[in-house]
Tab-separated table of C-alpha atoms and ligand atoms in Angstrom:
chain	number	residue	atom	x	y	z
A	28	HIS	CA	0.036	-0.002	0.000
A	29	MET	CA	0.938	3.637	0.093
A	30	VAL	CA	-0.097	6.656	2.174
A	31	THR	CA	-0.652	9.946	0.557
A	32	VAL	CA	-1.310	13.362	2.032
A	33	ARG	CA	-1.622	16.537	-0.148
A	34	TYR	CA	-0.513	20.044	0.656
A	35	ALA	CA	-1.644	23.264	-0.891
A	36	ASP	CA	-0.619	26.816	0.025
A	37	GLY	CA	-3.343	28.462	2.093
A	38	LYS	CA	-5.007	25.080	2.795
A	39	GLY	CA	-2.391	23.062	4.596
A	40	TRP	CA	-2.060	19.396	4.640
A	41	TYR	CA	-5.281	17.633	3.488
A	42	GLU	CA	-6.858	14.536	2.088
A	43	PRO	CA	-4.898	11.758	3.939
A	44	ARG	CA	-5.356	8.449	2.168
A	45	VAL	CA	-4.200	4.820	2.374
A	46	GLU	CA	-4.560	3.124	-0.965
A	47	ALA	CA	-3.083	0.314	-3.013
A	48	ARG	CA	0.318	1.193	-4.197
A	49	ALA	CA	0.195	2.473	-7.784
A	50	PRO	CA	2.034	4.915	-10.016
A	51	ILE	CA	1.450	8.563	-9.294
A	52	PRO	CA	0.373	10.630	-12.268
A	53	MET	CA	2.808	13.443	-12.867
A	54	ASP	CA	2.722	16.380	-15.155
A	55	PRO	CA	5.948	16.946	-17.064
A	56	ALA	CA	6.122	20.440	-15.584
A	57	SER	CA	5.839	19.198	-11.959
A	58	ALA	CA	8.291	21.372	-10.086
A	59	VAL	CA	10.252	18.430	-8.508
A	60	LEU	CA	11.269	17.102	-11.808
A	61	HIS	CA	13.156	20.296	-12.609
A	62	TYR	CA	14.395	21.783	-9.379
A	63	ALA	CA	14.536	18.699	-7.065
A	64	GLN	CA	12.506	20.018	-4.134
A	65	GLU	CA	12.302	16.683	-2.399
A	66	ILE	CA	13.069	15.186	0.994
A	67	PHE	CA	12.830	11.736	2.585
A	68	GLU	CA	13.339	9.552	5.590
A	69	GLY	CA	14.125	5.910	6.134
A	70	LEU	CA	13.304	3.734	9.071
A	71	LYS	CA	12.278	0.222	10.006
A	72	ALA	CA	9.268	-1.637	11.501
A	73	TYR	CA	10.055	-5.005	12.942
A	74	THR	CA	8.609	-7.707	15.187
A	75	LEU	CA	9.349	-7.967	18.889
A	76	PRO	CA	9.814	-11.215	20.759
A	77	ASP	CA	6.234	-11.035	22.153
A	78	GLY	CA	4.887	-10.777	18.625
A	79	GLY	CA	4.301	-7.043	18.888
A	80	VAL	CA	5.556	-4.606	16.223
A	81	ALA	CA	7.795	-1.579	16.883
A	82	MET	CA	9.716	1.195	15.224
A	83	PHE	CA	12.969	2.729	16.531
A	84	ARG	CA	12.855	6.461	17.422
A	85	PRO	CA	10.308	7.518	14.667
A	86	GLU	CA	9.873	10.815	16.529
A	87	ALA	CA	13.508	11.572	15.623
A	88	ASN	CA	12.793	10.792	12.010
A	89	ALA	CA	9.849	13.211	12.196
A	90	ALA	CA	12.036	15.883	13.709
A	91	ARG	CA	14.698	15.459	10.999
A	92	PHE	CA	12.054	15.457	8.272
A	93	ALA	CA	10.797	18.875	9.567
A	94	GLN	CA	14.417	20.105	9.510
A	95	SER	CA	14.999	18.852	5.957
A	96	ALA	CA	11.658	20.617	5.017
A	97	GLN	CA	12.805	23.866	6.484
A	98	ARG	CA	16.189	23.785	4.548
A	99	MET	CA	14.388	22.974	1.267
A	100	ALA	CA	11.747	25.704	1.658
A	101	MET	CA	9.030	23.168	2.019
A	102	PRO	CA	6.117	23.235	4.637
A	103	ALA	CA	6.635	21.310	7.820
A	104	LEU	CA	4.652	18.114	8.122
A	105	PRO	CA	3.326	17.922	11.707
A	106	GLU	CA	4.851	15.060	13.800
A	107	GLU	CA	1.362	13.746	14.412
A	108	ILE	CA	0.618	13.204	10.677
A	109	PHE	CA	4.190	11.669	10.207
A	110	LEU	CA	3.661	9.128	12.951
A	111	LYS	CA	0.023	8.420	12.003
A	112	SER	CA	0.992	7.727	8.384
A	113	LEU	CA	3.633	5.103	9.654
A	114	HIS	CA	1.015	3.490	11.865
A	115	GLU	CA	-1.448	3.337	9.052
A	116	ILE	CA	0.878	1.630	6.546
A	117	ILE	CA	2.313	-0.706	9.203
A	118	SER	CA	-1.299	-1.777	10.162
A	119	ILE	CA	-2.446	-2.367	6.668
A	120	ASP	CA	0.802	-4.129	5.557
A	121	ARG	CA	1.424	-6.021	8.774
A	122	GLN	CA	1.609	-9.370	7.008
A	123	TRP	CA	4.745	-8.024	5.110
A	124	ILE	CA	6.711	-7.532	8.242
A	125	PRO	CA	9.326	-10.409	8.333
A	126	GLY	CA	9.235	-12.390	11.512
A	127	GLY	CA	12.423	-13.539	13.136
A	128	GLU	CA	15.406	-11.736	14.541
A	129	ASP	CA	16.707	-9.719	11.566
A	130	GLY	CA	14.130	-8.862	8.956
A	131	SER	CA	12.159	-5.626	8.935
A	132	LEU	CA	9.677	-3.588	6.927
A	133	TYR	CA	11.605	-0.599	5.559
A	134	LEU	CA	9.503	2.541	5.629
A	135	ARG	CA	10.224	5.423	3.237
A	136	PRO	CA	8.269	8.678	3.955
A	137	PHE	CA	8.967	11.312	1.468
A	138	ALA	CA	7.551	14.640	0.109
A	139	TYR	CA	8.087	16.464	-3.082
A	140	ALA	CA	7.066	19.660	-4.933
A	141	SER	CA	4.013	18.711	-7.000
A	142	GLU	CA	3.012	22.004	-8.345
A	143	VAL	CA	2.921	22.259	-12.115
A	144	PHE	CA	5.009	25.280	-12.571
A	145	LEU	CA	8.263	25.942	-14.404
A	146	GLY	CA	9.941	28.644	-12.364
A	147	VAL	CA	12.553	28.707	-9.509
A	148	ARG	CA	10.551	29.425	-6.391
A	149	PRO	CA	9.204	27.139	-3.627
A	150	SER	CA	6.312	25.131	-4.932
A	151	LEU	CA	2.804	25.975	-3.664
A	152	GLU	CA	1.769	22.307	-3.696
A	153	TYR	CA	3.350	19.128	-2.257
A	154	LEU	CA	2.597	15.550	-1.976
A	155	TYR	CA	3.695	13.481	0.933
A	156	LEU	CA	3.812	9.629	0.646
A	157	VAL	CA	4.933	6.598	2.515
A	158	ILE	CA	5.862	3.399	0.883
A	159	ALA	CA	7.151	0.267	2.455
A	160	SER	CA	9.283	-2.644	1.501
A	161	PRO	CA	10.213	-5.832	3.356
A	162	VAL	CA	14.037	-6.223	3.815
A	163	GLY	CA	16.106	-9.168	5.090
A	164	PRO	CA	19.112	-8.840	7.291
A	165	TYR	CA	21.717	-6.390	6.090
A	166	PHE	CA	24.430	-8.928	6.828
A	167	SER	CA	23.787	-12.586	6.130
A	168	GLY	CA	26.362	-14.759	7.991
A	169	GLY	CA	27.752	-12.220	10.474
A	170	VAL	CA	28.780	-8.644	10.386
A	171	LYS	CA	31.267	-7.797	7.657
A	172	PRO	CA	33.517	-4.685	7.789
A	173	VAL	CA	32.859	-2.074	5.087
A	174	SER	CA	35.729	-0.996	2.914
A	175	VAL	CA	35.862	2.676	2.144
A	176	TRP	CA	37.377	4.951	-0.497
A	177	VAL	CA	38.340	8.542	0.317
A	178	THR	CA	37.190	10.507	-2.687
A	179	PRO	CA	39.848	13.074	-3.821
A	180	ASP	CA	37.422	14.524	-6.360
A	181	TYR	CA	34.026	15.035	-4.763
A	182	THR	CA	32.533	16.645	-1.708
A	183	ARG	CA	29.120	15.801	-0.301
A	184	ALA	CA	28.260	19.244	1.163
A	185	ALA	CA	29.725	22.683	1.597
A	186	PRO	CA	29.037	25.080	4.499
A	187	GLY	CA	25.650	26.650	3.886
A	188	GLY	CA	24.724	23.770	1.521
A	189	THR	CA	22.159	20.923	2.138
A	190	GLY	CA	24.419	18.382	3.864
A	191	ALA	CA	22.333	18.302	7.019
A	192	ALA	CA	19.082	17.792	5.040
A	193	LYS	CA	17.952	14.344	3.842
A	194	CYS	CA	17.072	15.519	0.293
A	195	GLY	CA	17.247	13.480	-2.834
A	196	GLY	CA	19.704	15.910	-4.494
A	197	ASN	CA	22.492	15.060	-1.911
A	198	TYR	CA	22.269	11.446	-3.121
A	199	ALA	CA	22.147	12.299	-6.819
A	200	ALA	CA	25.320	14.307	-6.197
A	201	GLY	CA	26.930	11.393	-4.502
A	202	LEU	CA	26.456	8.896	-7.323
A	203	SER	CA	29.662	9.638	-9.067
A	204	ALA	CA	31.636	9.462	-5.842
A	205	GLN	CA	29.949	6.092	-5.012
A	206	ALA	CA	30.871	4.825	-8.531
A	207	GLU	CA	34.414	5.882	-7.948
A	208	ALA	CA	34.441	3.931	-4.624
A	209	ILE	CA	33.139	0.833	-6.384
A	210	GLU	CA	35.808	1.194	-9.143
A	211	HIS	CA	38.406	1.080	-6.306
A	212	GLY	CA	36.858	-2.084	-4.881
A	213	CYS	CA	35.250	-0.333	-1.903
A	214	ASP	CA	31.693	-0.448	-0.524
A	215	GLN	CA	31.364	3.184	0.500
A	216	VAL	CA	32.831	6.589	-0.133
A	217	VAL	CA	34.367	8.717	2.647
A	218	TYR	CA	33.775	12.433	2.127
A	219	LEU	CA	36.311	14.999	3.308
A	220	ASP	CA	35.223	18.599	4.206
A	221	ALA	CA	34.700	20.841	1.310
A	222	VAL	CA	36.868	23.785	2.534
A	223	GLU	CA	40.226	22.270	3.557
A	224	ARG	CA	39.806	18.684	2.030
A	225	LYS	CA	41.326	17.491	5.228
A	226	TYR	CA	38.609	16.515	7.744
A	227	ILE	CA	36.322	13.432	7.564
A	228	ASP	CA	32.646	14.293	7.034
A	229	GLU	CA	30.833	11.030	6.697
A	230	LEU	CA	30.406	8.008	4.391
A	231	GLY	CA	27.938	7.945	1.476
A	232	GLY	CA	25.167	6.693	3.789
A	233	MET	CA	26.542	6.320	7.303
A	234	ASN	CA	28.218	8.430	10.011
A	235	VAL	CA	31.810	7.610	11.327
A	236	PHE	CA	33.237	6.975	14.749
A	237	LEU	CA	36.781	6.250	15.881
A	238	VAL	CA	37.525	4.421	19.109
A	239	LEU	CA	40.710	5.724	20.743
A	240	ASP	CA	43.156	3.815	22.969
A	241	ASP	CA	41.783	5.501	26.101
A	242	GLY	CA	38.381	3.898	25.288
A	243	SER	CA	36.876	7.251	24.280
A	244	LEU	CA	34.899	7.851	21.025
A	245	VAL	CA	35.381	10.635	18.572
A	246	THR	CA	32.979	11.547	15.679
A	247	PRO	CA	32.755	14.579	13.383
A	248	PRO	CA	30.482	17.336	14.708
A	249	LEU	CA	27.184	18.472	13.325
A	250	THR	CA	28.275	21.698	11.721
A	251	GLY	CA	25.736	21.440	8.909
A	252	THR	CA	27.639	19.521	6.373
A	253	ILE	CA	26.745	16.020	7.530
A	254	LEU	CA	23.480	14.185	8.227
A	255	PRO	CA	22.542	14.120	11.867
A	256	GLY	CA	22.244	10.353	12.021
A	257	ILE	CA	19.696	8.918	14.436
A	258	THR	CA	22.040	6.013	14.890
A	259	ARG	CA	24.906	8.359	15.539
A	260	ASP	CA	22.919	10.078	18.272
A	261	SER	CA	21.943	6.730	19.802
A	262	VAL	CA	25.577	5.576	19.845
A	263	ILE	CA	26.665	8.761	21.658
A	264	LYS	CA	23.976	8.378	24.286
A	265	LEU	CA	24.702	4.666	24.884
A	266	ALA	CA	28.460	5.278	25.097
A	267	GLU	CA	28.065	8.223	27.431
A	268	ARG	CA	25.701	6.216	29.624
A	269	ALA	CA	28.370	3.512	29.968
A	270	GLY	CA	30.851	6.177	31.192
A	271	ARG	CA	32.756	6.477	27.922
A	272	ARG	CA	33.954	9.993	26.884
A	273	VAL	CA	32.549	11.062	23.442
A	274	GLU	CA	34.036	14.032	21.669
A	275	GLU	CA	32.284	15.559	18.695
A	276	ARG	CA	35.157	17.338	16.952
A	277	ALA	CA	36.915	17.612	13.584
A	278	ILE	CA	38.973	14.447	12.741
A	279	SER	CA	41.518	14.805	9.948
A	280	LEU	CA	42.224	11.866	7.594
A	281	GLN	CA	45.827	12.293	8.774
A	282	GLU	CA	44.816	11.740	12.368
A	283	TRP	CA	42.933	8.611	11.378
A	284	ARG	CA	45.923	7.306	9.312
A	285	ASP	CA	48.588	8.172	11.958
A	286	GLY	CA	46.450	6.907	14.805
A	287	ALA	CA	45.958	3.580	13.027
A	288	ALA	CA	49.779	3.306	12.641
A	289	SER	CA	50.551	4.241	16.233
A	290	GLY	CA	47.751	2.445	17.911
A	291	ARG	CA	46.146	5.625	19.175
A	292	VAL	CA	43.126	4.779	17.049
A	293	ARG	CA	41.989	1.284	18.089
A	294	GLU	CA	38.782	0.827	16.106
A	295	ALA	CA	36.732	2.556	13.378
A	296	PHE	CA	33.093	2.014	12.746
A	297	ALA	CA	30.233	3.363	10.608
A	298	CYS	CA	26.599	3.605	11.609
A	299	GLY	CA	23.134	4.063	10.108
A	300	THR	CA	19.673	2.634	10.044
A	301	ALA	CA	20.436	-0.038	7.399
A	302	ALA	CA	23.557	-1.698	8.896
A	303	VAL	CA	23.170	-0.262	12.502
A	304	ILE	CA	26.843	-0.370	13.390
A	305	THR	CA	29.540	-1.923	11.232
A	306	PRO	CA	33.288	-2.003	11.492
A	307	ILE	CA	35.346	-0.109	8.900
A	308	GLY	CA	37.867	-2.437	7.312
A	309	THR	CA	40.305	-1.129	4.672
A	310	ILE	CA	40.570	2.620	4.056
A	311	LYS	CA	41.763	3.413	0.546
A	312	SER	CA	42.951	6.694	-0.660
A	313	LEU	CA	45.328	8.316	-3.144
A	314	ASP	CA	47.839	8.547	-0.388
A	315	GLY	CA	47.768	4.845	0.135
A	316	ASP	CA	45.644	2.213	1.981
A	317	PHE	CA	45.490	1.496	5.694
A	318	THR	CA	43.531	-0.411	8.233
A	319	VAL	CA	42.749	0.184	11.859
A	320	ALA	CA	44.223	-2.698	13.903
A	321	ASP	CA	43.538	-5.738	11.636
A	322	GLY	CA	40.518	-4.198	10.065
A	323	GLY	CA	38.249	-6.722	11.765
A	324	PRO	CA	35.378	-6.123	14.143
A	325	GLY	CA	36.615	-4.477	17.298
A	326	GLU	CA	35.429	-5.155	20.875
A	327	VAL	CA	33.965	-1.651	21.503
A	328	THR	CA	32.284	-1.652	18.090
A	329	MET	CA	30.708	-4.957	18.499
A	330	GLY	CA	29.615	-4.271	22.096
A	331	LEU	CA	27.935	-1.146	21.025
A	332	ARG	CA	26.281	-2.940	18.115
A	333	LYS	CA	24.894	-5.668	20.453
A	334	GLU	CA	23.672	-3.167	22.954
A	335	LEU	CA	21.819	-1.094	20.368
A	336	VAL	CA	20.334	-4.066	18.392
A	337	ASP	CA	19.206	-5.667	21.730
A	338	ILE	CA	17.355	-2.498	22.680
A	339	GLN	CA	15.797	-2.188	19.224
A	340	ARG	CA	14.632	-5.746	19.131
A	341	GLY	CA	13.179	-5.713	22.697
A	342	ARG	CA	15.795	-8.011	24.147
A	343	ALA	CA	17.304	-5.409	26.486
A	344	GLU	CA	15.597	-2.831	28.666
A	345	ASP	CA	14.726	0.380	26.791
A	346	THR	CA	15.739	2.870	29.341
A	347	PHE	CA	15.801	5.818	26.886
A	348	GLY	CA	12.290	5.130	25.595
A	349	TRP	CA	13.412	4.661	22.077
A	350	VAL	CA	11.321	1.700	21.087
A	351	HIS	CA	7.939	2.949	19.698
A	352	ARG	CA	5.461	0.119	19.893
A	353	VAL	CA	2.852	-0.006	17.219
A	354	PHE	CA	1.082	-3.039	18.410
B	6	PMP	N1	24.741	9.859	6.618
B	6	PMP	C1	23.958	9.760	5.451
B	6	PMP	C2	24.473	10.544	4.231
B	6	PMP	C3	22.928	8.874	5.354
B	6	PMP	O1	22.294	8.701	4.214
B	6	PMP	C4	22.440	8.135	6.510
B	6	PMP	C5	21.343	7.206	6.449
B	6	PMP	N2	20.052	7.812	6.674
B	6	PMP	C6	23.261	8.309	7.667
B	6	PMP	C7	24.273	9.205	7.670
B	6	PMP	C8	22.828	7.613	8.948
B	6	PMP	O2	21.619	8.263	9.535
B	6	PMP	P1	20.590	7.318	10.389
B	6	PMP	O3	21.403	6.716	11.504
B	6	PMP	O4	19.598	8.263	10.755
B	6	PMP	O5	20.126	6.228	9.409
């Protein structure tokens, strides 16, 4: 199925509907096709051990969707409509939620400029939709480290740009960098900052953390050029609760490379909704390749992963109130 809600200037959000998933008619002059005014979110619904169904921190996705809307000059969708639309699609497509430990129903809320108008100004009409798709485990047969390519050519976002928004254009702009990573035999691209080409921003679809030899974590700060990952935020809160120091600060590629050589950097991992937490294996760049330790799953990385997945899946106590039960 799909959920649709319309928006018109002066009228607000109206006509919420759940209907059979079908193509959406689009005029060739629909604003989004020309000026890419579009935003989206991604999250999962999954089965709990008692047979219930839950989502992980959907309120955080609602908040980020509102922030993305603000950056893209789009009207904010109230949290209530966002959450209700997810409940609706989960209810009607419940039989598509895979059972078992690892599967989930991936939910994709998105909104785009639907006004038929060829001109550069914010659209006066929008369409919000939610579609869903069952997904299996991200890793079959155990967590595998991701290999990454530090792109010398491309940046993801510049100061003042759209890096902190989850808009389709960011991903279109990342396709060439992703292709470059694949050509170099890597799974994901690492973006450096656009100004000095020196500091790590994030991966193509994940945030980055380093574990230092004193047990502390470091991660690039939210200065507007990276996506404020919900997994990133959860990792910070879990680590801090366990008494670990977490520093959000600029990390240069040089610090990563030198730290790997000296042992100052003990582990590196990436995190995001899809893979949750995954070790970073080989780091390839024009200045040569390196790994942190042996490039395998580190103890802190795997500990955090287990802790987070256990909370998500209802196997550990949810002291932060992150698990949003639908049934
Ligand atoms: N950065 C980028 C560019 C992403 O696409 C994602 C995936 N949404 C993330 C980071 C991780 O964000 P989250 O933990 O909210 O999935």
